[in-house]
Amino acid sequence: MITFGCPDRTGIVARVSSFLADAGGWIVEAAYHTDPDTGWFFTRQVVRADSMPYSADELRARFAEVARALSAESNWRVDDTGERRRAVLLVSKEGHCLYDLLGRVASGELDVDISAVIGNHDSLAGITRAHGIPFHHVRFPSGDKAAAFAEVRKLVDEHDPHAIVLARFMQILPPDLCAAWTGRALNIHHSFLPSFVGARPYHQAHRRGVKLIGATCHYVTADLDAGPIIEQDVIRVDHGDTVPDLVRKGRDIEKVTLARGLRWHLEGRVLVHGNRTVVF
Amino acid sequence: MITFGCPDRTGIVARVSSFLADAGGWIVEAAYHTDPDTGWFFTRQVVRADSMPYSADELRARFAEVARALSAESNWRVDDTGERRRAVLLVSKEGHCLYDLLGRVASGELDVDISAVIGNHDSLAGITRAHGIPFHHVRFPSGDKAAAFAEVRKLVDEHDPHAIVLARFMQILPPDLCAAWTGRALNIHHSFLPSFVGARPYHQAHRRGVKLIGATCHYVTADLDAGPIIEQDVIRVDHGDTVPDLVRKGRDIEKVTLARGLRWHLEGRVLVHGNRTVVF
Amino acid sequence: MITFGCPDRTGIVARVSSFLADAGGWIVEAAYHTDPDTGWFFTRQVVRADSMPYSADELRARFAEVARALSAESNWRVDDTGERRRAVLLVSKEGHCLYDLLGRVASGELDVDISAVIGNHDSLAGITRAHGIPFHHVRFPSGDKAAAFAEVRKLVDEHDPHAIVLARFMQILPPDLCAAWTGRALNIHHSFLPSFVGARPYHQAHRRGVKLIGATCHYVTADLDAGPIIEQDVIRVDHGDTVPDLVRKGRDIEKVTLARGLRWHLEGRVLVHGNRTVVF
Amino acid sequence: MITFGCPDRTGIVARVSSFLADAGGWIVEAAYHTDPDTGWFFTRQVVRADSMPYSADELRARFAEVARALSAESNWRVDDTGERRRAVLLVSKEGHCLYDLLGRVASGELDVDISAVIGNHDSLAGITRAHGIPFHHVRFPSGDKAAAFAEVRKLVDEHDPHAIVLARFMQILPPDLCAAWTGRALNIHHSFLPSFVGARPYHQAHRRGVKLIGATCHYVTADLDAGPIIEQDVIRVDHGDTVPDLVRKGRDIEKVTLARGLRWHLEGRVLVHGNRTVVF
């Protein structure tokens, strides 16, 4: 799978597709996007591995030349879709997103190995281990969280995961972790961002009297709840819904929004461009 | 139609429904809501006019006693549903909401008389008059708008309308008009509030990279875009949508959201409670 | 909780609410509906148990008189909301609905005891037992299924469950079971009924080229996929979606549709009237 | 704009994009789709007219060779996007779709010339003419409709329209008109097809007790309501909605579904393949 972005000009598609055609590559899925505001071009090409005479490494080496000619600089990647993806999940006490992801993996719907689940509480250890997945309990003392985050980082990094998923983790990642995991850390925020940033968004939503509540899956950046948005969804509520009703109804949206965002991320469909995403 | 709110306690429904039953009132539609946070009770009762021996005025006089006994104070109303509703529309240059409302009225779907349309530009005069409705052009000089608003007020108030609809009016009502028209002035804001308050919300939405855009119909208050929300809706967008695409797609949501909000308002379905609404 | 239906006439609400008010009943939630086509009236009243001087049994005995006076005949019920609800789930090999319901119960979102899970395959035994719930494997030989259904019936009936949930069970209940479990057996069908009744609805949907796929939660009757509909939902698909994509996307809709339908059923919100439902 | 379909194989994109690149064509928008079931490939390429040294006719002549080499046979088209599109609308008494389309055209949102409106009743003549568009009243005597259809055909064909829109026309086109207008006649059916084919779909929906109603925009074929689907949408309803409520709510869905389908058709985004559509 090739994904890349470069300044737009004529002949890019011809160049890329000729490169693939010359190598006999059978394109399974291809998507293109030109952003008229920034004059930037993006593409994602999925090629059947067995249709090409190269390994992923060889393809990477050869494609580097094309990328250079198109001034893609570091904005390109060749991924071996045959390699299994790995994810580490960070959780707290609320289990609905964890239950949901575990169920999707167990039923074969989400094609990823969950290498580990890390919780700042241990209430979700049981279900995690019932799925045969290691659970690590890391305490977050309210005064000093630096040591806890260092431990989380160590536990995460040893798996070199393709995705670090904050599945209602409720702790704010420190800037160094945001930096280290740029483009790999996904959060699910329980509001339709940019509305209701920060704590207790359902309480905020109830107070404002909105008629729909939402959830947002986004990449984590040092700026709280302000990273590039991957996916959002909403559900209708009305005057009869109390805050606990919003919490309950919102869960269904959080689950699907996170699951969709994670799937697209793992499939290499999400290209970040400034603070926006292209989702192929 | 009776609508009212009062502090919750046992026996309210019994009291109200016995009052109606004793008079032989045939209840066509009834809704009740108790807000557990504020301990406040709301109801709306639609009674077949010909099933009661009273005129709306007599009913009002008799019901006053019930309302007093239940401490409803000024939070109740008896409306004669047989009286035709009147609305005045305020517009600017963007016509989609006006076209939509005119079409709904002409096809008999929205049961209201549009008494007049007032525009700060005259580009929508033609279609308005083609529907047999008076159009008034009021110029808003950028320096001094007070005289313009005074003229608008005069033009509106002479119809004593049940609804003053800011159908993409693009001018901010001064506090005295907000006060004079409390509970009768409806605005359609082209974002999913509280996101993107103020000017050019589609530009703001595009910059933030949201995956859904929305529209909000709310009562106008002196606090910009912060009045009680009547209805909201959203539509999906993606990375391929430019600002003009958002503007175009958003219009479909603006139109239905405003039309629904206006219908509910005219049918007496919207009860304001603090900064929130009960929509029966 | 009182639910009942009777022929519409004036004074029903007064009668019912006076009955409750005289007993000091604090109404927590009340809903009313009149069907103009059939001239039938429906209501559901949730009363705080501690606000009344009666037990559920006493209330039932006293309310019988009101019901008789209003010609409700057998169309009424008094339920003790303090009694925990019980459900038995029937499953096959597809686990997504089971995973979803187990997760909802485990996280405290769905307030029900799952007494047992019965599968015609045993592949879901592990996750069921990990949740501390008995799993029964009943084989369905393709020739003769009568003995298998008899065993299922025995296993179900010993729990006298409030709900029997066909969570993608893939076996058609014989008429005698449909009759025995009338109003208690819920099915989730993976299409937007009445489109695509019967087998392989996602294949049918793909062939027809629909732009949305859906799911339907309905009461099971002897008429296949034709029972009263409790809830439906849809999700957008496009030309790029293969049948496996429809299957995957549809699962998210099946899960929430079944979960909502089951919740409403357990909360006594669903009143069946002919082949339609009133969902309060 | 080039649209075409051909049997899938390696090198198609390279061939097409090289052809365009060699001519200096600046691709504004490109979409590709491979149908794994039929092994068929589709693409749509929008090229900036001023970036190419050819007229549309010349481009057509040159591209014919590429199309032949790729076995596209008759499945390709080169359209001059600079040529204004023309549509003729067929209506009956229900005006909501007509009002909607007229408003969209008048406000510049839908870029098409409505050459004429033809009605089997004359109740919509006034609004049509207020928009400066000719209205033709063609009577459909219940016994013999052949003459009426012949007149409609004559009135339509003299405009050689890109789209013939049955905007709630309520008359079934005879097979010869379906054949003559293949791929150009669009209908809006007021149900979520394939549910509720034929007459009075809202009555059918009410009787079945569905929880969502829908609308379907599809190409007209000789098989009633069974042509390739372009777009569908739904809206939620509940037990409180009578048939007139369904009719009213459904209109909002009919309008947007038809408007979207028509826009996509006029922009050349819809490719028909068997009884399914690719919508780029």
GROMACS .gro file of N, CA, C and O in nm, chain C residues 32-33 35-37 192-196 205-214 216 218 225-234 236 238-243 260 264 275-280, chain D residues 32-33 35-37 192-196 205-214 216 218 225-234 236 238-243 260 264 275-280:
model
  376
  592TYR      N    1  -4.901   0.916   2.692
  592TYR     CA    2  -5.036   0.889   2.642
  592TYR      C    3  -5.032   0.888   2.492
  592TYR      O    4  -4.954   0.961   2.431
  593HIS      N    5  -5.116   0.807   2.434
  593HIS     CA    6  -5.127   0.808   2.288
  593HIS      C    7  -5.267   0.769   2.247
  593HIS      O    8  -5.322   0.672   2.298
  595ASP      N    9  -5.476   0.662   1.907
  595ASP     CA   10  -5.465   0.626   1.766
  595ASP      C   11  -5.595   0.665   1.695
  595ASP      O   12  -5.699   0.603   1.718
  596PRO      N   13  -5.590   0.769   1.612
  596PRO     CA   14  -5.714   0.816   1.550
  596PRO      C   15  -5.774   0.714   1.453
  596PRO      O   16  -5.895   0.715   1.432
  597ASP      N   17  -5.693   0.625   1.400
  597ASP     CA   18  -5.745   0.528   1.304
  597ASP      C   19  -5.831   0.421   1.371
  597ASP      O   20  -5.933   0.380   1.319
  752PHE      N   21  -3.382  -0.368   0.666
  752PHE     CA   22  -3.484  -0.271   0.697
  752PHE      C   23  -3.617  -0.328   0.647
  752PHE      O   24  -3.656  -0.306   0.534
  753LEU      N   25  -3.684  -0.403   0.733
  753LEU     CA   26  -3.810  -0.466   0.695
  753LEU      C   27  -3.914  -0.360   0.657
  753LEU      O   28  -3.910  -0.252   0.714
  754PRO      N   29  -4.002  -0.390   0.562
  754PRO     CA   30  -4.027  -0.520   0.499
  754PRO      C   31  -3.936  -0.552   0.380
  754PRO      O   32  -3.964  -0.651   0.312
  755SER      N   33  -3.832  -0.476   0.355
  755SER     CA   34  -3.740  -0.515   0.249
  755SER      C   35  -3.659  -0.637   0.294
  755SER      O   36  -3.617  -0.644   0.409
  756PHE      N   37  -3.635  -0.727   0.202
  756PHE     CA   38  -3.538  -0.834   0.221
  756PHE      C   39  -3.572  -0.926   0.338
  756PHE      O   40  -3.492  -0.951   0.427
  765ALA      N   41  -2.972  -0.703  -0.057
  765ALA     CA   42  -2.955  -0.557  -0.059
  765ALA      C   43  -2.847  -0.517  -0.160
  765ALA      O   44  -2.861  -0.420  -0.234
  766HIS      N   45  -2.740  -0.595  -0.163
  766HIS     CA   46  -2.631  -0.565  -0.257
  766HIS      C   47  -2.680  -0.579  -0.400
  766HIS      O   48  -2.650  -0.495  -0.486
  767ARG      N   49  -2.755  -0.684  -0.426
  767ARG     CA   50  -2.805  -0.707  -0.561
  767ARG      C   51  -2.898  -0.594  -0.606
  767ARG      O   52  -2.891  -0.550  -0.720
  768ARG      N   53  -2.978  -0.543  -0.514
  768ARG     CA   54  -3.073  -0.437  -0.550
  768ARG      C   55  -3.003  -0.301  -0.560
  768ARG      O   56  -3.058  -0.206  -0.613
  769GLY      N   57  -2.882  -0.291  -0.504
  769GLY     CA   58  -2.810  -0.164  -0.515
  769GLY      C   59  -2.865  -0.054  -0.428
  769GLY      O   60  -2.861   0.063  -0.464
  770VAL      N   61  -2.915  -0.088  -0.308
  770VAL     CA   62  -2.966   0.015  -0.218
  770VAL      C   63  -2.852   0.100  -0.164
  770VAL      O   64  -2.737   0.057  -0.161
  771LYS      N   65  -2.884   0.222  -0.121
  771LYS     CA   66  -2.784   0.316  -0.073
  771LYS      C   67  -2.780   0.327   0.079
  771LYS      O   68  -2.700   0.401   0.135
  772LEU      N   69  -2.871   0.256   0.144
  772LEU     CA   70  -2.871   0.245   0.289
  772LEU      C   71  -2.907   0.102   0.323
  772LEU      O   72  -2.990   0.041   0.255
  773ILE      N   73  -2.846   0.047   0.427
  773ILE     CA   74  -2.891  -0.084   0.475
  773ILE      C   75  -2.944  -0.065   0.616
  773ILE      O   76  -2.913   0.033   0.683
  774GLY      N   77  -3.021  -0.162   0.664
  774GLY     CA   78  -3.085  -0.142   0.793
  774GLY      C   79  -3.095  -0.267   0.876
  774GLY      O   80  -3.048  -0.374   0.837
  776THR      N   81  -3.381  -0.442   1.188
  776THR     CA   82  -3.515  -0.431   1.245
  776THR      C   83  -3.526  -0.521   1.367
  776THR      O   84  -3.499  -0.641   1.359
  778HIS      N   85  -3.796  -0.681   1.610
  778HIS     CA   86  -3.941  -0.700   1.609
  778HIS      C   87  -3.979  -0.819   1.696
  778HIS      O   88  -3.897  -0.905   1.727
  785ASP      N   89  -4.053  -1.284   0.989
  785ASP     CA   90  -4.007  -1.145   0.975
  785ASP      C   91  -4.121  -1.046   0.955
  785ASP      O   92  -4.102  -0.938   0.898
  786ALA      N   93  -4.239  -1.081   1.003
  786ALA     CA   94  -4.355  -0.995   0.981
  786ALA      C   95  -4.421  -0.950   1.110
  786ALA      O   96  -4.528  -0.889   1.109
  787GLY      N   97  -4.357  -0.977   1.225
  787GLY     CA   98  -4.415  -0.938   1.353
  787GLY      C   99  -4.406  -0.788   1.376
  787GLY      O  100  -4.342  -0.715   1.300
  788PRO      N  101  -4.471  -0.741   1.483
  788PRO     CA  102  -4.473  -0.598   1.514
  788PRO      C  103  -4.331  -0.543   1.532
  788PRO      O  104  -4.250  -0.599   1.607
  789ILE      N  105  -4.303  -0.433   1.464
  789ILE     CA  106  -4.169  -0.373   1.466
  789ILE      C  107  -4.152  -0.286   1.590
  789ILE      O  108  -4.236  -0.200   1.617
  790ILE      N  109  -4.043  -0.307   1.663
  790ILE     CA  110  -4.015  -0.226   1.782
  790ILE      C  111  -3.921  -0.112   1.747
  790ILE      O  112  -3.940   0.002   1.789
  791GLU      N  113  -3.817  -0.141   1.668
  791GLU     CA  114  -3.718  -0.038   1.637
  791GLU      C  115  -3.647  -0.075   1.508
  791GLU      O  116  -3.631  -0.193   1.475
  792GLN      N  117  -3.606   0.028   1.435
  792GLN     CA  118  -3.530   0.009   1.311
  792GLN      C  119  -3.425   0.118   1.303
  792GLN      O  120  -3.440   0.226   1.358
  793ASP      N  121  -3.319   0.088   1.234
  793ASP     CA  122  -3.220   0.192   1.205
  793ASP      C  123  -3.148   0.156   1.075
  793ASP      O  124  -3.159   0.044   1.026
  794VAL      N  125  -3.079   0.252   1.020
  794VAL     CA  126  -3.011   0.232   0.892
  794VAL      C  127  -2.870   0.292   0.896
  794VAL      O  128  -2.838   0.372   0.983
  796ARG      N  129  -2.554   0.424   0.598
  796ARG     CA  130  -2.529   0.453   0.457
  796ARG      C  131  -2.422   0.359   0.400
  796ARG      O  132  -2.324   0.329   0.466
  798ASP      N  133  -2.228   0.251  -0.005
  798ASP     CA  134  -2.219   0.300  -0.142
  798ASP      C  135  -2.169   0.191  -0.236
  798ASP      O  136  -2.153   0.075  -0.197
  799HIS      N  137  -2.146   0.230  -0.361
  799HIS     CA  138  -2.111   0.131  -0.463
  799HIS      C  139  -1.980   0.058  -0.431
  799HIS      O  140  -1.954  -0.048  -0.484
  800GLY      N  141  -1.899   0.117  -0.347
  800GLY     CA  142  -1.772   0.054  -0.313
  800GLY      C  143  -1.786  -0.059  -0.212
  800GLY      O  144  -1.690  -0.133  -0.188
  801ASP      N  145  -1.902  -0.073  -0.153
  801ASP     CA  146  -1.920  -0.174  -0.048
  801ASP      C  147  -1.957  -0.309  -0.107
  801ASP      O  148  -2.058  -0.323  -0.176
  802THR      N  149  -1.875  -0.408  -0.077
  802THR     CA  150  -1.906  -0.545  -0.115
  802THR      C  151  -2.002  -0.606  -0.013
  802THR      O  152  -2.030  -0.545   0.090
  803VAL      N  153  -2.049  -0.726  -0.040
  803VAL     CA  154  -2.136  -0.792   0.058
  803VAL      C  155  -2.067  -0.803   0.195
  803VAL      O  156  -2.129  -0.770   0.296
  820ARG      N  157  -3.156  -0.129   2.180
  820ARG     CA  158  -3.263  -0.033   2.211
  820ARG      C  159  -3.397  -0.104   2.224
  820ARG      O  160  -3.474  -0.078   2.317
  824TRP      N  161  -3.626  -0.112   2.570
  824TRP     CA  162  -3.763  -0.060   2.574
  824TRP      C  163  -3.861  -0.169   2.615
  824TRP      O  164  -3.955  -0.144   2.691
  835ASN      N  165  -5.069  -0.524   1.447
  835ASN     CA  166  -4.932  -0.555   1.406
  835ASN      C  167  -4.839  -0.434   1.418
  835ASN      O  168  -4.735  -0.429   1.357
  836ARG      N  169  -4.882  -0.336   1.498
  836ARG     CA  170  -4.800  -0.216   1.516
  836ARG      C  171  -4.766  -0.202   1.664
  836ARG      O  172  -4.828  -0.263   1.750
  837THR      N  173  -4.665  -0.121   1.693
  837THR     CA  174  -4.629  -0.100   1.833
  837THR      C  175  -4.640   0.048   1.869
  837THR      O  176  -4.614   0.135   1.786
  838VAL      N  177  -4.677   0.072   1.991
  838VAL     CA  178  -4.664   0.203   2.052
  838VAL      C  179  -4.540   0.193   2.141
  838VAL      O  180  -4.531   0.103   2.224
  839VAL      N  181  -4.442   0.281   2.119
  839VAL     CA  182  -4.321   0.276   2.201
  839VAL      C  183  -4.312   0.405   2.282
  839VAL      O  184  -4.282   0.511   2.228
  840PHE      N  185  -4.345   0.395   2.411
  840PHE     CA  186  -4.347   0.514   2.496
  840PHE      C  187  -4.208   0.549   2.547
  840PHE      O  188  -4.130   0.461   2.580
  872TYR      N  189  -1.222   0.647  -0.910
  872TYR     CA  190  -1.204   0.515  -0.967
  872TYR      C  191  -1.281   0.416  -0.884
  872TYR      O  192  -1.294   0.433  -0.764
  873HIS      N  193  -1.330   0.312  -0.950
  873HIS     CA  194  -1.397   0.206  -0.876
  873HIS      C  195  -1.382   0.076  -0.951
  873HIS      O  196  -1.404   0.069  -1.072
  875ASP      N  197  -1.533  -0.310  -0.942
  875ASP     CA  198  -1.635  -0.397  -0.884
  875ASP      C  199  -1.581  -0.540  -0.884
  875ASP      O  200  -1.567  -0.602  -0.989
  876PRO      N  201  -1.548  -0.593  -0.765
  876PRO     CA  202  -1.486  -0.726  -0.762
  876PRO      C  203  -1.582  -0.836  -0.810
  876PRO      O  204  -1.536  -0.939  -0.856
  877ASP      N  205  -1.713  -0.813  -0.799
  877ASP     CA  206  -1.808  -0.917  -0.839
  877ASP      C  207  -1.814  -0.933  -0.990
  877ASP      O  208  -1.823  -1.043  -1.042
 1032PHE      N  209  -3.868   0.386   0.083
 1032PHE     CA  210  -3.733   0.332   0.083
 1032PHE      C  211  -3.740   0.201   0.006
 1032PHE      O  212  -3.761   0.095   0.063
 1033LEU      N  213  -3.721   0.210  -0.127
 1033LEU     CA  214  -3.730   0.091  -0.210
 1033LEU      C  215  -3.622  -0.010  -0.171
 1033LEU      O  216  -3.515   0.031  -0.127
 1034PRO      N  217  -3.649  -0.142  -0.185
 1034PRO     CA  218  -3.766  -0.201  -0.251
 1034PRO      C  219  -3.890  -0.215  -0.163
 1034PRO      O  220  -3.984  -0.282  -0.207
 1035SER      N  221  -3.894  -0.156  -0.045
 1035SER     CA  222  -4.019  -0.160   0.031
 1035SER      C  223  -4.123  -0.071  -0.035
 1035SER      O  224  -4.090   0.038  -0.081
 1036PHE      N  225  -4.246  -0.116  -0.035
 1036PHE     CA  226  -4.361  -0.033  -0.071
 1036PHE      C  227  -4.354   0.021  -0.213
 1036PHE      O  228  -4.364   0.141  -0.238
 1045ALA      N  229  -4.664   0.197   0.449
 1045ALA     CA  230  -4.566   0.209   0.558
 1045ALA      C  231  -4.636   0.219   0.693
 1045ALA      O  232  -4.593   0.159   0.792
 1046HIS      N  233  -4.745   0.296   0.694
 1046HIS     CA  234  -4.819   0.314   0.819
 1046HIS      C  235  -4.877   0.181   0.864
 1046HIS      O  236  -4.871   0.145   0.983
 1047ARG      N  237  -4.933   0.108   0.770
 1047ARG     CA  238  -4.995  -0.019   0.803
 1047ARG      C  239  -4.893  -0.118   0.858
 1047ARG      O  240  -4.919  -0.192   0.951
 1048ARG      N  241  -4.770  -0.116   0.802
 1048ARG     CA  242  -4.667  -0.209   0.847
 1048ARG      C  243  -4.604  -0.164   0.979
 1048ARG      O  244  -4.534  -0.240   1.045
 1049GLY      N  245  -4.623  -0.039   1.015
 1049GLY     CA  246  -4.569   0.009   1.143
 1049GLY      C  247  -4.419   0.028   1.142
 1049GLY      O  248  -4.353   0.004   1.244
 1050VAL      N  249  -4.363   0.072   1.030
 1050VAL     CA  250  -4.218   0.095   1.026
 1050VAL      C  251  -4.181   0.216   1.111
 1050VAL      O  252  -4.264   0.303   1.137
 1051LYS      N  253  -4.056   0.221   1.153
 1051LYS     CA  254  -4.010   0.328   1.241
 1051LYS      C  255  -3.928   0.433   1.167
 1051LYS      O  256  -3.881   0.531   1.226
 1052LEU      N  257  -3.906   0.412   1.039
 1052LEU     CA  258  -3.841   0.510   0.952
 1052LEU      C  259  -3.914   0.505   0.818
 1052LEU      O  260  -3.954   0.398   0.773
 1053ILE      N  261  -3.929   0.621   0.755
 1053ILE     CA  262  -3.981   0.621   0.619
 1053ILE      C  263  -3.873   0.678   0.528
 1053ILE      O  264  -3.780   0.745   0.575
 1054GLY      N  265  -3.886   0.652   0.398
 1054GLY     CA  266  -3.778   0.692   0.311
 1054GLY      C  267  -3.824   0.741   0.176
 1054GLY      O  268  -3.944   0.749   0.147
 1056THR      N  269  -3.665   0.740  -0.253
 1056THR     CA  270  -3.568   0.681  -0.344
 1056THR      C  271  -3.570   0.754  -0.477
 1056THR      O  272  -3.675   0.766  -0.540
 1058HIS      N  273  -3.442   0.720  -0.852
 1058HIS     CA  274  -3.390   0.611  -0.936
 1058HIS      C  275  -3.416   0.642  -1.083
 1058HIS      O  276  -3.504   0.723  -1.116
 1065ASP      N  277  -4.074   0.106  -1.048
 1065ASP     CA  278  -4.001   0.132  -0.923
 1065ASP      C  279  -3.884   0.036  -0.903
 1065ASP      O  280  -3.842   0.011  -0.790
 1066ALA      N  281  -3.834  -0.020  -1.012
 1066ALA     CA  282  -3.728  -0.120  -0.999
 1066ALA      C  283  -3.600  -0.079  -1.072
 1066ALA      O  284  -3.508  -0.159  -1.083
 1067GLY      N  285  -3.593   0.045  -1.120
 1067GLY     CA  286  -3.474   0.089  -1.192
 1067GLY      C  287  -3.356   0.112  -1.099
 1067GLY      O  288  -3.370   0.109  -0.977
 1068PRO      N  289  -3.238   0.136  -1.158
 1068PRO     CA  290  -3.117   0.157  -1.078
 1068PRO      C  291  -3.133   0.274  -0.981
 1068PRO      O  292  -3.174   0.383  -1.020
 1069ILE      N  293  -3.099   0.248  -0.856
 1069ILE     CA  294  -3.115   0.349  -0.750
 1069ILE      C  295  -2.996   0.445  -0.750
 1069ILE      O  296  -2.881   0.403  -0.749
 1070ILE      N  297  -3.027   0.575  -0.750
 1070ILE     CA  298  -2.922   0.677  -0.746
 1070ILE      C  299  -2.897   0.723  -0.603
 1070ILE      O  300  -2.785   0.736  -0.558
 1071GLU      N  301  -3.005   0.747  -0.530
 1071GLU     CA  302  -2.991   0.798  -0.393
 1071GLU      C  303  -3.115   0.762  -0.312
 1071GLU      O  304  -3.226   0.752  -0.366
 1072GLN      N  305  -3.094   0.744  -0.182
 1072GLN     CA  306  -3.203   0.716  -0.089
 1072GLN      C  307  -3.177   0.789   0.041
 1072GLN      O  308  -3.062   0.815   0.077
 1073ASP      N  309  -3.282   0.820   0.111
 1073ASP     CA  310  -3.265   0.874   0.246
 1073ASP      C  311  -3.389   0.839   0.327
 1073ASP      O  312  -3.490   0.797   0.272
 1074VAL      N  313  -3.376   0.853   0.458
 1074VAL     CA  314  -3.487   0.816   0.547
 1074VAL      C  315  -3.505   0.922   0.655
 1074VAL      O  316  -3.417   1.005   0.678
 1076ARG      N  317  -3.701   0.953   1.063
 1076ARG     CA  318  -3.761   0.876   1.171
 1076ARG      C  319  -3.908   0.916   1.192
 1076ARG      O  320  -3.942   1.034   1.184
 1078ASP      N  321  -4.278   0.784   1.436
 1078ASP     CA  322  -4.315   0.698   1.548
 1078ASP      C  323  -4.466   0.671   1.548
 1078ASP      O  324  -4.537   0.708   1.456
 1079HIS      N  325  -4.508   0.603   1.654
 1079HIS     CA  326  -4.647   0.559   1.660
 1079HIS      C  327  -4.746   0.677   1.658
 1079HIS      O  328  -4.862   0.659   1.627
 1080GLY      N  329  -4.698   0.794   1.693
 1080GLY     CA  330  -4.788   0.910   1.695
 1080GLY      C  331  -4.814   0.968   1.557
 1080GLY      O  332  -4.900   1.055   1.542
 1081ASP      N  333  -4.739   0.923   1.458
 1081ASP     CA  334  -4.754   0.980   1.325
 1081ASP      C  335  -4.865   0.913   1.246
 1081ASP      O  336  -4.863   0.792   1.224
 1082THR      N  337  -4.961   0.992   1.203
 1082THR     CA  338  -5.069   0.943   1.117
 1082THR      C  339  -5.018   0.941   0.972
 1082THR      O  340  -4.909   0.989   0.942
 1083VAL      N  341  -5.098   0.888   0.882
 1083VAL     CA  342  -5.059   0.890   0.741
 1083VAL      C  343  -5.031   1.033   0.693
 1083VAL      O  344  -4.927   1.057   0.630
 1100ARG      N  345  -3.048   1.579  -0.470
 1100ARG     CA  346  -2.913   1.521  -0.474
 1100ARG      C  347  -2.897   1.431  -0.597
 1100ARG      O  348  -2.795   1.437  -0.665
 1104TRP      N  349  -2.626   1.498  -0.904
 1104TRP     CA  350  -2.523   1.399  -0.939
 1104TRP      C  351  -2.537   1.354  -1.084
 1104TRP      O  352  -2.438   1.336  -1.154
 1115ASN      N  353  -2.823  -0.327  -1.288
 1115ASN     CA  354  -2.928  -0.253  -1.220
 1115ASN      C  355  -2.875  -0.176  -1.100
 1115ASN      O  356  -2.951  -0.138  -1.011
 1116ARG      N  357  -2.745  -0.153  -1.096
 1116ARG     CA  358  -2.685  -0.080  -0.986
 1116ARG      C  359  -2.617   0.046  -1.039
 1116ARG      O  360  -2.590   0.056  -1.158
 1117THR      N  361  -2.589   0.139  -0.949
 1117THR     CA  362  -2.520   0.260  -0.993
 1117THR      C  363  -2.389   0.277  -0.917
 1117THR      O  364  -2.377   0.240  -0.800
 1118VAL      N  365  -2.293   0.333  -0.987
 1118VAL     CA  366  -2.172   0.385  -0.924
 1118VAL      C  367  -2.193   0.536  -0.917
 1118VAL      O  368  -2.224   0.598  -1.019
 1119VAL      N  369  -2.183   0.594  -0.800
 1119VAL     CA  370  -2.202   0.739  -0.784
 1119VAL      C  371  -2.071   0.800  -0.738
 1119VAL      O  372  -2.032   0.786  -0.622
 1120PHE      N  373  -2.001   0.863  -0.831
 1120PHE     CA  374  -1.869   0.919  -0.797
 1120PHE      C  375  -1.881   1.056  -0.732
 1120PHE      O  376  -1.966   1.135  -0.770
   0.00000   0.00000   0.00000
